[in-house]
Tab-separated table of C-alpha atoms and ligand atoms in Angstrom:
chain	number	residue	atom	x	y	z
A	5	MET	CA	-18.041	-39.529	-31.909
A	6	ALA	CA	-18.727	-41.814	-29.214
A	7	ARG	CA	-17.592	-40.479	-25.324
A	8	SER	CA	-15.624	-43.675	-24.816
A	9	VAL	CA	-13.563	-42.543	-27.588
A	10	MET	CA	-12.435	-39.376	-25.880
A	11	THR	CA	-11.260	-39.114	-22.082
A	12	ARG	CA	-13.019	-36.088	-20.166
A	13	SER	CA	-9.712	-34.106	-20.302
A	14	GLU	CA	-9.262	-34.555	-23.922
A	15	ILE	CA	-12.764	-33.405	-24.622
A	16	VAL	CA	-12.167	-30.357	-22.375
A	17	ASP	CA	-8.914	-29.577	-24.088
A	18	ALA	CA	-10.573	-30.116	-27.357
A	19	VAL	CA	-13.039	-27.093	-26.437
A	20	LYS	CA	-10.797	-24.844	-25.159
A	21	LYS	CA	-10.212	-23.260	-28.213
A	22	TYR	CA	-13.291	-22.140	-28.862
A	23	THR	CA	-13.883	-20.731	-25.083
A	24	ASP	CA	-10.458	-19.544	-23.864
A	25	PRO	CA	-10.245	-16.356	-25.901
A	26	PHE	CA	-13.818	-15.313	-24.919
A	27	ARG	CA	-13.734	-16.279	-21.032
A	28	VAL	CA	-13.881	-13.276	-18.785
A	29	GLN	CA	-13.057	-14.342	-15.187
A	30	LYS	CA	-11.359	-11.247	-13.665
A	31	GLY	CA	-12.825	-7.905	-14.381
A	32	ARG	CA	-10.347	-5.519	-13.989
A	33	GLY	CA	-9.280	-3.680	-16.791
A	34	PHE	CA	-11.867	-5.391	-18.815
A	35	ARG	CA	-12.926	-3.509	-22.129
A	36	LEU	CA	-15.656	-4.455	-24.403
A	37	LYS	CA	-13.459	-2.618	-27.322
A	38	ASP	CA	-10.921	-5.523	-27.151
A	39	PHE	CA	-13.404	-8.301	-28.134
A	40	ASP	CA	-14.225	-7.995	-32.042
A	41	PRO	CA	-17.927	-9.231	-32.504
A	42	GLY	CA	-16.881	-10.644	-36.295
A	43	ASP	CA	-14.096	-12.773	-34.761
A	44	THR	CA	-14.537	-16.451	-35.824
A	45	LEU	CA	-11.273	-17.351	-34.612
A	46	GLY	CA	-9.961	-17.596	-38.512
A	47	LEU	CA	-12.285	-20.426	-38.960
A	48	LYS	CA	-14.509	-20.695	-41.978
A	49	MET	CA	-17.117	-23.414	-42.019
A	50	ASN	CA	-19.930	-24.077	-44.281
A	51	LYS	CA	-23.379	-24.236	-42.413
A	52	GLN	CA	-23.069	-27.957	-43.035
A	53	GLU	CA	-19.713	-28.603	-41.330
A	54	ALA	CA	-20.848	-26.051	-38.441
A	55	SER	CA	-24.124	-27.734	-37.932
A	56	ARG	CA	-22.594	-31.247	-37.411
A	57	LEU	CA	-20.308	-29.955	-34.920
A	58	LEU	CA	-22.797	-27.909	-33.050
A	59	GLN	CA	-24.811	-31.378	-33.017
A	60	ARG	CA	-22.164	-33.269	-31.551
A	61	GLY	CA	-22.101	-30.499	-28.586
A	62	SER	CA	-25.308	-30.853	-28.096
A	63	GLU	CA	-25.264	-34.938	-28.127
A	64	TRP	CA	-22.863	-34.487	-25.659
A	65	LEU	CA	-24.825	-31.895	-23.590
A	66	ALA	CA	-27.559	-34.074	-23.642
A	67	MET	CA	-25.383	-36.912	-22.091
A	68	GLU	CA	-23.852	-34.735	-19.433
A	69	GLN	CA	-27.425	-33.297	-18.374
A	70	ASP	CA	-28.763	-36.901	-17.933
A	71	MET	CA	-25.855	-37.737	-15.403
A	72	LEU	CA	-26.771	-34.232	-13.617
A	73	TYR	CA	-30.213	-35.376	-13.539
A	74	ALA	CA	-29.568	-38.421	-12.109
A	75	GLN	CA	-26.917	-36.946	-9.625
A	76	ASP	CA	-29.670	-34.593	-8.269
A	77	SER	CA	-26.705	-32.406	-6.941
A	78	TRP	CA	-25.027	-29.960	-9.258
A	79	SER	CA	-27.209	-27.435	-10.993
A	80	VAL	CA	-26.284	-25.626	-13.953
A	81	LEU	CA	-27.365	-21.693	-14.527
A	82	LEU	CA	-26.880	-20.480	-17.649
A	83	VAL	CA	-27.351	-16.501	-18.318
A	84	PHE	CA	-28.068	-14.674	-21.590
A	85	GLN	CA	-27.640	-11.277	-22.013
A	86	ALA	CA	-27.526	-9.095	-25.060
A	87	MET	CA	-28.438	-6.159	-27.155
A	88	ASP	CA	-31.934	-7.136	-29.138
A	89	ALA	CA	-31.380	-9.122	-32.299
A	90	ALA	CA	-28.051	-10.682	-31.019
A	91	GLY	CA	-29.896	-14.198	-31.297
A	92	LYS	CA	-30.206	-15.079	-27.582
A	93	ASP	CA	-33.241	-17.219	-28.613
A	94	SER	CA	-31.987	-18.918	-31.430
A	95	THR	CA	-28.616	-19.898	-29.661
A	96	ILE	CA	-30.685	-21.343	-26.700
A	97	LYS	CA	-32.693	-23.122	-29.193
A	98	HIS	CA	-29.809	-24.875	-31.320
A	99	VAL	CA	-27.303	-25.351	-28.015
A	100	MET	CA	-29.911	-27.081	-26.118
A	101	SER	CA	-31.455	-28.823	-28.920
A	102	ARG	CA	-30.723	-32.691	-27.767
A	103	VAL	CA	-31.129	-32.029	-23.958
A	104	ASN	CA	-34.225	-33.657	-22.144
A	105	PRO	CA	-36.826	-30.924	-21.778
A	106	GLN	CA	-37.711	-32.374	-18.366
A	107	GLY	CA	-34.075	-31.348	-16.926
A	108	CYS	CA	-33.824	-27.962	-18.324
A	109	ASP	CA	-36.029	-24.748	-17.812
A	110	VAL	CA	-35.908	-21.714	-19.642
A	111	PHE	CA	-37.094	-18.305	-17.978
A	112	SER	CA	-37.290	-15.388	-20.035
A	113	PHE	CA	-37.464	-12.086	-17.988
A	114	LYS	CA	-39.706	-9.180	-19.179
A	115	GLN	CA	-40.430	-6.308	-17.606
A	116	PRO	CA	-41.356	-6.776	-13.989
A	117	SER	CA	-44.928	-7.254	-13.019
A	118	SER	CA	-46.077	-4.587	-10.216
A	119	LYS	CA	-45.914	-7.385	-7.792
A	120	GLU	CA	-42.429	-8.129	-8.509
A	121	LEU	CA	-41.431	-4.134	-8.201
A	122	SER	CA	-42.897	-4.608	-4.666
A	123	HIS	CA	-40.137	-6.717	-3.829
A	124	ASP	CA	-36.529	-6.551	-3.804
A	125	PHE	CA	-34.814	-6.737	-7.311
A	126	LEU	CA	-33.226	-9.784	-6.934
A	127	TRP	CA	-36.515	-11.630	-5.635
A	128	ARG	CA	-37.902	-12.724	-9.026
A	129	TYR	CA	-34.767	-14.331	-10.050
A	130	ALA	CA	-33.785	-16.091	-7.157
A	131	GLN	CA	-37.416	-18.238	-7.299
A	132	MET	CA	-36.274	-19.518	-10.773
A	133	ALA	CA	-32.752	-20.655	-9.978
A	134	PRO	CA	-32.360	-23.864	-10.812
A	135	ARG	CA	-33.061	-26.974	-8.544
A	136	ARG	CA	-30.616	-29.406	-8.055
A	137	GLY	CA	-29.932	-31.556	-11.394
A	138	ARG	CA	-31.342	-29.255	-13.526
A	139	ILE	CA	-29.940	-26.846	-16.063
A	140	GLY	CA	-31.790	-23.339	-15.619
A	141	ILE	CA	-31.830	-20.785	-18.308
A	142	PHE	CA	-32.192	-17.035	-18.141
A	143	ASN	CA	-33.045	-15.228	-20.863
A	144	ARG	CA	-32.461	-11.942	-19.839
A	145	SER	CA	-31.555	-11.946	-15.961
A	146	TYR	CA	-30.951	-9.880	-12.933
A	147	TYR	CA	-28.253	-8.056	-14.855
A	148	GLU	CA	-30.932	-6.187	-16.923
A	149	GLU	CA	-31.533	-4.464	-13.128
A	150	THR	CA	-28.061	-3.061	-14.025
A	151	LEU	CA	-28.790	-2.465	-17.696
A	152	VAL	CA	-31.875	-0.971	-18.619
A	153	VAL	CA	-32.717	0.250	-15.197
A	154	ARG	CA	-29.413	2.103	-15.373
A	155	VAL	CA	-30.059	3.436	-18.980
A	156	HIS	CA	-33.772	4.428	-18.322
A	157	GLN	CA	-33.396	5.908	-15.109
A	158	GLN	CA	-37.268	5.851	-14.593
A	159	LEU	CA	-37.681	2.304	-14.187
A	160	LEU	CA	-35.724	2.639	-11.038
A	161	LYS	CA	-38.063	5.139	-9.407
A	162	ALA	CA	-40.747	2.170	-10.110
A	163	GLN	CA	-38.897	-0.055	-7.832
A	164	LYS	CA	-39.706	2.270	-4.689
A	165	ILE	CA	-36.680	1.918	-2.815
A	166	PRO	CA	-36.527	4.374	0.245
A	167	ALA	CA	-35.272	7.528	-1.137
A	168	GLU	CA	-32.206	7.900	0.926
A	169	LEU	CA	-30.877	4.300	-0.117
A	170	VAL	CA	-30.806	5.515	-3.828
A	171	GLY	CA	-27.416	7.247	-3.774
A	172	ARG	CA	-24.848	7.676	-6.595
A	173	ASN	CA	-23.165	4.397	-5.906
A	174	ILE	CA	-26.380	2.688	-6.633
A	175	TRP	CA	-25.228	0.810	-9.819
A	176	ASP	CA	-21.679	-0.197	-7.923
A	177	GLU	CA	-23.889	-1.815	-5.047
A	178	ARG	CA	-26.260	-3.746	-7.276
A	179	LEU	CA	-23.384	-5.263	-8.989
A	180	ALA	CA	-21.607	-5.811	-5.622
A	181	ASP	CA	-24.866	-7.316	-4.698
A	182	ILE	CA	-25.409	-9.746	-7.546
A	183	ALA	CA	-21.714	-10.858	-7.309
A	184	ARG	CA	-22.622	-11.895	-3.838
A	185	PHE	CA	-25.454	-13.582	-5.092
A	186	GLU	CA	-23.619	-15.888	-7.728
A	187	ASP	CA	-20.824	-16.616	-4.740
A	188	TYR	CA	-23.779	-17.854	-3.015
A	189	LEU	CA	-25.333	-19.865	-5.606
A	190	THR	CA	-21.999	-21.256	-6.670
A	191	ARG	CA	-21.229	-22.469	-2.881
A	192	GLN	CA	-24.818	-24.103	-3.028
A	193	GLY	CA	-23.439	-26.278	-5.952
A	194	THR	CA	-24.621	-23.821	-9.086
A	195	VAL	CA	-22.545	-23.999	-11.935
A	196	ILE	CA	-23.010	-20.175	-13.102
A	197	LEU	CA	-21.981	-19.191	-16.899
A	198	LYS	CA	-22.657	-15.872	-18.383
A	199	PHE	CA	-22.883	-14.798	-22.041
A	200	TYR	CA	-22.816	-11.890	-23.425
A	201	LEU	CA	-23.499	-12.230	-26.904
A	202	ASN	CA	-21.123	-9.412	-28.613
A	203	LEU	CA	-23.319	-7.774	-31.268
A	204	SER	CA	-21.902	-4.863	-33.556
A	205	TYR	CA	-24.006	-2.012	-34.147
A	206	GLU	CA	-23.474	-2.573	-37.922
A	207	GLU	CA	-24.908	-6.198	-37.839
A	208	GLN	CA	-27.792	-4.935	-35.425
A	209	LYS	CA	-28.994	-2.764	-38.035
A	210	LYS	CA	-28.799	-5.423	-40.864
A	211	ARG	CA	-30.872	-7.775	-38.666
A	212	PHE	CA	-33.206	-5.229	-37.943
A	213	MET	CA	-33.738	-4.692	-41.432
A	214	GLN	CA	-34.202	-8.472	-42.173
A	215	ARG	CA	-37.357	-8.577	-40.082
A	216	LEU	CA	-38.732	-5.692	-41.954
A	217	ASP	CA	-38.001	-6.871	-45.122
A	218	ARG	CA	-38.730	-10.751	-44.785
A	219	PRO	CA	-42.800	-11.256	-43.910
A	220	GLU	CA	-42.070	-14.527	-41.595
A	221	LYS	CA	-39.707	-12.437	-39.172
A	222	ASN	CA	-42.231	-9.153	-39.227
A	223	TRP	CA	-43.335	-10.661	-35.891
A	224	LYS	CA	-39.669	-10.418	-34.111
A	225	PHE	CA	-39.752	-6.755	-35.057
A	226	SER	CA	-40.699	-4.150	-32.759
A	227	ALA	CA	-40.424	-0.229	-33.347
A	228	SER	CA	-39.207	0.189	-29.675
A	229	ASP	CA	-36.017	-1.829	-30.422
A	230	VAL	CA	-35.142	0.967	-33.197
A	231	ARG	CA	-35.571	3.717	-30.832
A	232	GLU	CA	-33.303	1.455	-27.857
A	233	ARG	CA	-30.356	1.975	-30.824
A	234	ARG	CA	-30.311	5.386	-29.482
A	235	TYR	CA	-29.064	4.550	-26.078
A	236	TRP	CA	-26.364	2.187	-27.678
A	237	ALA	CA	-23.300	3.570	-26.123
A	238	ASP	CA	-25.246	3.876	-22.662
A	239	TYR	CA	-25.713	0.345	-22.787
A	240	MET	CA	-22.162	-0.598	-23.714
A	241	LYS	CA	-20.805	1.114	-21.025
A	242	ALA	CA	-23.504	-0.605	-18.469
A	243	TYR	CA	-22.370	-3.735	-20.008
A	244	GLU	CA	-18.439	-2.921	-19.700
A	245	GLU	CA	-18.905	-2.142	-15.857
A	246	ALA	CA	-21.390	-4.830	-15.188
A	247	ILE	CA	-18.595	-7.583	-16.892
A	248	ARG	CA	-15.907	-5.775	-14.678
A	249	ALA	CA	-17.757	-6.019	-11.519
A	250	THR	CA	-18.913	-9.584	-11.543
A	251	ALA	CA	-16.337	-11.794	-13.730
A	252	SER	CA	-14.911	-14.224	-11.235
A	253	LYS	CA	-13.785	-17.590	-11.347
A	254	ALA	CA	-16.643	-19.249	-10.474
A	255	ALA	CA	-19.172	-17.364	-12.324
A	256	PRO	CA	-17.138	-16.285	-15.563
A	257	TRP	CA	-18.577	-14.081	-18.313
A	258	PHE	CA	-18.112	-15.332	-22.113
A	259	VAL	CA	-17.906	-12.820	-24.484
A	260	VAL	CA	-19.143	-14.472	-27.407
A	261	PRO	CA	-18.892	-12.996	-30.888
A	262	ALA	CA	-22.497	-12.392	-32.147
A	263	ASP	CA	-22.098	-11.089	-36.010
A	264	ASN	CA	-21.941	-14.861	-37.080
A	265	LYS	CA	-24.591	-16.953	-35.658
A	266	TRP	CA	-22.962	-20.501	-36.325
A	267	PHE	CA	-20.054	-19.109	-34.689
A	268	THR	CA	-21.876	-18.175	-31.266
A	269	ARG	CA	-23.523	-21.161	-30.870
A	270	LEU	CA	-19.976	-22.931	-31.160
A	271	VAL	CA	-18.441	-21.133	-28.336
A	272	VAL	CA	-21.646	-21.363	-26.349
A	273	ALA	CA	-22.085	-25.162	-26.830
A	274	ALA	CA	-18.051	-25.491	-25.959
A	275	ALA	CA	-18.561	-23.223	-22.679
A	276	ILE	CA	-21.138	-25.531	-21.234
A	277	VAL	CA	-19.773	-28.757	-22.597
A	278	GLU	CA	-16.287	-27.598	-20.803
A	279	ALA	CA	-18.133	-26.830	-17.912
A	280	MET	CA	-20.156	-29.671	-16.988
A	281	GLU	CA	-17.316	-32.135	-17.955
A	282	LYS	CA	-15.194	-30.190	-15.622
A	283	LEU	CA	-17.871	-31.790	-12.839
A	284	ASN	CA	-16.848	-35.468	-13.343
A	285	LEU	CA	-20.251	-36.323	-13.579
A	286	GLU	CA	-21.223	-40.107	-13.111
A	287	TYR	CA	-24.551	-41.944	-12.713
A	288	PRO	CA	-25.203	-43.061	-9.115
A	289	LYS	CA	-23.570	-46.234	-8.047
A	290	VAL	CA	-25.672	-48.703	-6.654
A	291	SER	CA	-24.941	-50.065	-3.228
A	292	LEU	CA	-24.860	-53.922	-2.200
A	293	GLU	CA	-27.775	-53.281	-0.692
A	294	GLN	CA	-29.669	-52.161	-3.425
A	295	MET	CA	-28.291	-54.783	-5.834
A	296	LYS	CA	-29.942	-57.155	-3.435
A	297	ASP	CA	-33.179	-55.322	-3.701
A	298	LEU	CA	-32.827	-55.184	-7.467
A	299	ALA	CA	-32.331	-59.192	-7.595
A	300	ALA	CA	-35.157	-59.614	-5.207
A	301	ALA	CA	-37.350	-57.560	-7.655
A	302	ARG	CA	-36.121	-59.550	-10.951
A	303	ALA	CA	-36.890	-62.862	-9.053
A	304	GLU	CA	-40.459	-61.384	-8.064
A	305	LEU	CA	-41.071	-60.050	-11.417
A	306	LYS	CA	-40.195	-63.532	-12.991
A	307	GLN	CA	-42.819	-65.282	-10.684
A	308	GLN	CA	-45.526	-62.926	-11.479
A	309	LYS	CA	-47.629	-63.577	-14.433
B	430	ATP	P1	-36.865	-11.027	-28.073
B	430	ATP	O1	-37.050	-9.187	-28.636
B	430	ATP	O2	-35.702	-11.346	-28.921
B	430	ATP	O3	-38.150	-11.397	-28.615
B	430	ATP	P2	-36.543	-10.007	-25.639
B	430	ATP	O4	-35.862	-10.450	-24.618
B	430	ATP	O5	-35.880	-8.599	-25.969
B	430	ATP	O6	-36.799	-11.043	-26.831
B	430	ATP	P3	-38.970	-8.592	-25.386
B	430	ATP	O7	-40.277	-8.794	-24.757
B	430	ATP	O8	-38.730	-7.820	-26.711
B	430	ATP	O9	-38.169	-9.593	-25.202
B	430	ATP	O10	-38.207	-7.106	-24.427
B	430	ATP	C1	-38.312	-7.411	-22.871
B	430	ATP	C2	-38.249	-6.436	-22.357
B	430	ATP	O11	-37.924	-6.185	-21.351
B	430	ATP	C3	-36.692	-5.708	-22.678
B	430	ATP	O12	-36.714	-4.744	-23.279
B	430	ATP	C4	-35.919	-5.749	-21.608
B	430	ATP	O13	-35.106	-4.551	-21.425
B	430	ATP	C5	-37.111	-5.536	-20.552
B	430	ATP	N1	-36.721	-5.883	-18.981
B	430	ATP	C6	-36.314	-6.920	-19.040
B	430	ATP	N2	-35.769	-6.983	-17.192
B	430	ATP	C7	-36.404	-5.925	-17.233
B	430	ATP	C8	-36.449	-5.100	-15.766
B	430	ATP	N3	-36.007	-5.695	-14.916
B	430	ATP	N4	-36.749	-3.978	-15.736
B	430	ATP	C9	-37.054	-3.485	-17.069
B	430	ATP	N5	-37.292	-3.638	-17.842
B	430	ATP	C10	-36.753	-5.011	-18.036
B	431	MG	MG1	-36.781	-7.674	-27.759
């Protein structure tokens, strides 16, 4: 469907049904168990239908991204967090498939290097925040500093923070710092959307089994992922607290059902389309002065051999 057929507010209305149920913008009282990883809003779609809808969404995104780039003012930060095998990589791949690679940067954050550990915990992430006109994707993010580091506290020791500053409230303090950091970025013109791909414990096991069973998926398997399952409950608690402390209107979380990949992708695409449509992006208008320059350039070009 061409853009001209639908107005901006019609598009926002059309995608809302996929985003409203999963958007968390007030942390108080948030509970993960109120969100079903298997939810598809009662929709049943075959692969073809789902991929057609997704394709339309990513084409739309590509148009929006082109204007974002041309305007060179707003930027968009997409944060992806999830347990292993929830589909972060493939969601990013599918949703962004039509977007011009020059306007989009993906950063995958792994264990920090010793240089990174010698800095404050936000240092490595702040440097990768998207510049104006760009979409930045964080595949894992500063939230890991309150997730994996919280679950495995020996990682905190490696951060060499002065002992007297490591108190009982350190996780609340970190989350408060993250919320402030996000406020700061949004006030600078960065639109922040945070996605928690909500995978069930059972579905994770199924996907790990597939990684073991299918040779072409073996490379994705890591024995440590299975060990990490033992800490599932700790991770869920850490996620819940992170979402509670950092969900806001300006930087909402989306708790996206992740047991059905086609649905995960639709919700993520819908959330990005919705947020970008709300920016009312347009191509920069050419001034009278610039039009004169263009006319002069045209005249000169005509005369040249
Ligand atoms: P996939 O497994 O889908 O390829 P991934 O994001 O799990 O992607 P891995 O290389 O498997 O990538 O793992 C990266 C690891 O780095 C994760 O176990 C994550 O918990 C860890 N990590 C990320 N950020 C931090 C951090 N700040 N401190 C310590 N560990 C971190
Ligand atoms: Mg992994």
